[in-house]
PDB file of C-alpha atoms in Angstrom:
ATOM      1  CA  MET F   1       8.083 -18.551  -7.402  1.00 66.00           C
ATOM      2  CA  LYS F   2       7.092 -18.968  -3.886  1.00 81.00           C
ATOM      3  CA  ILE F   3       3.721 -17.589  -2.823  1.00 83.00           C
ATOM      4  CA  PRO F   4       3.866 -13.828  -2.258  1.00 93.00           C
ATOM      5  CA  THR F   5       3.316 -12.342   1.114  1.00 96.00           C
ATOM      6  CA  VAL F   6       0.697  -9.722   1.923  1.00 97.00           C
ATOM      7  CA  LYS F   7       3.497  -7.242   2.431  1.00 97.00           C
ATOM      8  CA  TYR F   8       5.191  -8.293  -0.941  1.00 97.00           C
ATOM      9  CA  ILE F   9       1.884  -7.704  -2.713  1.00 98.00           C
ATOM     10  CA  MET F  10       1.293  -4.259  -1.018  1.00 98.00           C
ATOM     11  CA  LYS F  11       4.607  -3.133  -1.887  1.00 98.00           C
ATOM     12  CA  LYS F  12       4.366  -3.975  -5.692  1.00 97.00           C
ATOM     13  CA  TRP F  13       0.938  -2.116  -5.542  1.00 98.00           C
ATOM     14  CA  LEU F  14       2.328   1.032  -3.976  1.00 98.00           C
ATOM     15  CA  ARG F  15       5.435   0.979  -6.385  1.00 97.00           C
ATOM     16  CA  HIS F  16       2.848   0.692  -9.202  1.00 97.00           C
ATOM     17  CA  LYS F  17       0.948   3.761  -7.862  1.00 97.00           C
ATOM     18  CA  LEU F  18       4.044   5.484  -7.736  1.00 97.00           C
ATOM     19  CA  ASP F  19       5.165   4.688 -11.319  1.00 97.00           C
ATOM     20  CA  LEU F  20       1.885   6.099 -12.479  1.00 97.00           C
ATOM     21  CA  GLY F  21       2.475   9.285 -10.529  1.00 97.00           C
ATOM     22  CA  LEU F  22       0.295   8.651  -7.700  1.00 97.00           C
ATOM     23  CA  ASP F  23       1.848   9.428  -4.356  1.00 97.00           C
ATOM     24  CA  THR F  24      -1.359   9.254  -2.136  1.00 97.00           C
ATOM     25  CA  VAL F  25      -3.161   6.337  -0.453  1.00 97.00           C
ATOM     26  CA  ALA F  26      -6.458   6.653   0.857  1.00 97.00           C
ATOM     27  CA  SER F  27      -7.792   4.034   3.392  1.00 96.00           C
ATOM     28  CA  HIS F  28     -10.726   2.873   0.983  1.00 96.00           C
ATOM     29  CA  GLU F  29      -7.915   2.154  -1.540  1.00 98.00           C
ATOM     30  CA  ILE F  30      -6.347  -0.340   0.813  1.00 97.00           C
ATOM     31  CA  GLU F  31      -9.876  -1.956   1.623  1.00 96.00           C
ATOM     32  CA  THR F  32     -10.903  -2.216  -1.930  1.00 97.00           C
ATOM     33  CA  ASP F  33      -8.307  -1.387  -4.601  1.00 98.00           C
ATOM     34  CA  LEU F  34      -5.611  -3.404  -2.991  1.00 98.00           C
ATOM     35  CA  VAL F  35      -7.884  -6.465  -2.340  1.00 98.00           C
ATOM     36  CA  THR F  36      -8.779  -6.589  -6.248  1.00 98.00           C
ATOM     37  CA  TYR F  37      -5.126  -6.146  -7.296  1.00 98.00           C
ATOM     38  CA  GLY F  38      -3.898  -9.026  -4.959  1.00 97.00           C
ATOM     39  CA  LYS F  39      -6.573 -11.115  -6.241  1.00 97.00           C
ATOM     40  CA  GLU F  40      -6.180 -10.257 -10.067  1.00 97.00           C
ATOM     41  CA  TYR F  41      -2.315  -9.953 -10.306  1.00 95.00           C
ATOM     42  CA  TRP F  42      -1.365 -12.309  -7.726  1.00 96.00           C
ATOM     43  CA  GLY F  43      -4.057 -14.981  -7.270  1.00 94.00           C
ATOM     44  CA  LYS F  44      -4.134 -14.188  -3.538  1.00 95.00           C
ATOM     45  CA  LEU F  45      -7.356 -13.224  -1.801  1.00 96.00           C
ATOM     46  CA  HIS F  46      -6.725 -11.550   1.527  1.00 97.00           C
ATOM     47  CA  THR F  47      -9.295  -9.595   3.740  1.00 97.00           C
ATOM     48  CA  PRO F  48      -9.325  -5.645   3.815  1.00 97.00           C
ATOM     49  CA  SER F  49      -8.217  -6.100   7.577  1.00 97.00           C
ATOM     50  CA  THR F  50      -5.364  -8.186   6.607  1.00 97.00           C
ATOM     51  CA  TYR F  51      -4.024  -5.495   4.397  1.00 98.00           C
ATOM     52  CA  SER F  52      -4.723  -2.834   6.931  1.00 97.00           C
ATOM     53  CA  ARG F  53      -2.706  -4.428   9.446  1.00 97.00           C
ATOM     54  CA  ALA F  54       0.172  -4.999   6.875  1.00 97.00           C
ATOM     55  CA  TRP F  55      -0.159  -1.305   6.128  1.00 97.00           C
ATOM     56  CA  ARG F  56       0.260  -0.293   9.813  1.00 96.00           C
ATOM     57  CA  ASP F  57       3.265  -2.494  10.029  1.00 96.00           C
ATOM     58  CA  LEU F  58       4.964  -1.280   6.872  1.00 96.00           C
ATOM     59  CA  LYS F  59       4.401   2.593   7.309  1.00 93.00           C
ATOM     60  CA  SER F  60       5.983   2.226  10.840  1.00 91.00           C
ATOM     61  CA  GLY F  61       8.956   0.353   9.711  1.00 89.00           C
ATOM     62  CA  LYS F  62      11.791   0.719   7.093  1.00 90.00           C
ATOM     63  CA  GLU F  63      10.547  -1.985   4.796  1.00 94.00           C
ATOM     64  CA  LEU F  64       9.231   0.544   2.494  1.00 96.00           C
ATOM     65  CA  ASP F  65      12.802   1.600   1.756  1.00 95.00           C
ATOM     66  CA  ASP F  66      12.755  -1.405  -0.801  1.00 93.00           C
ATOM     67  CA  ILE F  67      10.279   0.807  -3.080  1.00 96.00           C
ATOM     68  CA  ASP F  68      12.271   4.162  -2.422  1.00 95.00           C
ATOM     69  CA  VAL F  69       9.575   5.393  -0.092  1.00 96.00           C
ATOM     70  CA  SER F  70      11.460   7.160   2.762  1.00 95.00           C
ATOM     71  CA  LYS F  71       8.524   8.462   4.703  1.00 95.00           C
ATOM     72  CA  VAL F  72       4.622   8.089   4.940  1.00 96.00           C
ATOM     73  CA  ARG F  73       2.932  11.398   6.018  1.00 96.00           C
ATOM     74  CA  LYS F  74      -0.872  11.702   6.945  1.00 96.00           C
ATOM     75  CA  VAL F  75      -2.479  14.148   4.684  1.00 96.00           C
ATOM     76  CA  LYS F  76      -5.358  16.495   5.874  1.00 93.00           C
ATOM     77  CA  THR F  77      -8.626  16.357   3.454  1.00 91.00           C
ATOM     78  CA  LYS F  78     -12.153  17.297   3.756  1.00 93.00           C
ATOM     79  CA  SER F  79     -12.999  13.665   4.089  1.00 90.00           C
ATOM     80  CA  ALA F  80     -13.334  11.688   7.172  1.00 91.00           C
ATOM     81  CA  GLU F  81     -11.149   9.007   5.871  1.00 94.00           C
ATOM     82  CA  THR F  82      -7.339   8.884   6.260  1.00 96.00           C
ATOM     83  CA  THR F  83      -5.013   9.593   3.531  1.00 97.00           C
ATOM     84  CA  TRP F  84      -1.187   9.267   3.348  1.00 98.00           C
ATOM     85  CA  ARG F  85       1.388  10.616   1.083  1.00 97.00           C
ATOM     86  CA  LEU F  86       4.309   8.543   0.030  1.00 97.00           C
ATOM     87  CA  ILE F  87       7.734  10.662   0.099  1.00 96.00           C
ATOM     88  CA  THR F  88      10.148   9.107  -2.039  1.00 95.00           C
ATOM     89  CA  GLY F  89      13.993   9.557  -2.253  1.00 85.00           C
ATOM     90  CA  GLY F  90      16.726  10.192   0.541  1.00 65.00           C
TER      91      GLY F  90
END
């Protein structure tokens, strides 16, 4: 297998979250949980800012269609951090 890209790792992580019934992503998860996931499951250590850049790119394009995510919506929470909901299906 060739070396997985940052976007590939991120899409696998998002799909895993969805499979567990978790349809929200908070900025702290990208900066901590995703970094750990990439290192432990894929042997790739990327910085939180690398994943954050990839996330901005993924949510603005059509690449999330690969994992059945049709839209990404910002969710209002009581926290100062940003949280998004992954909308699946057509």
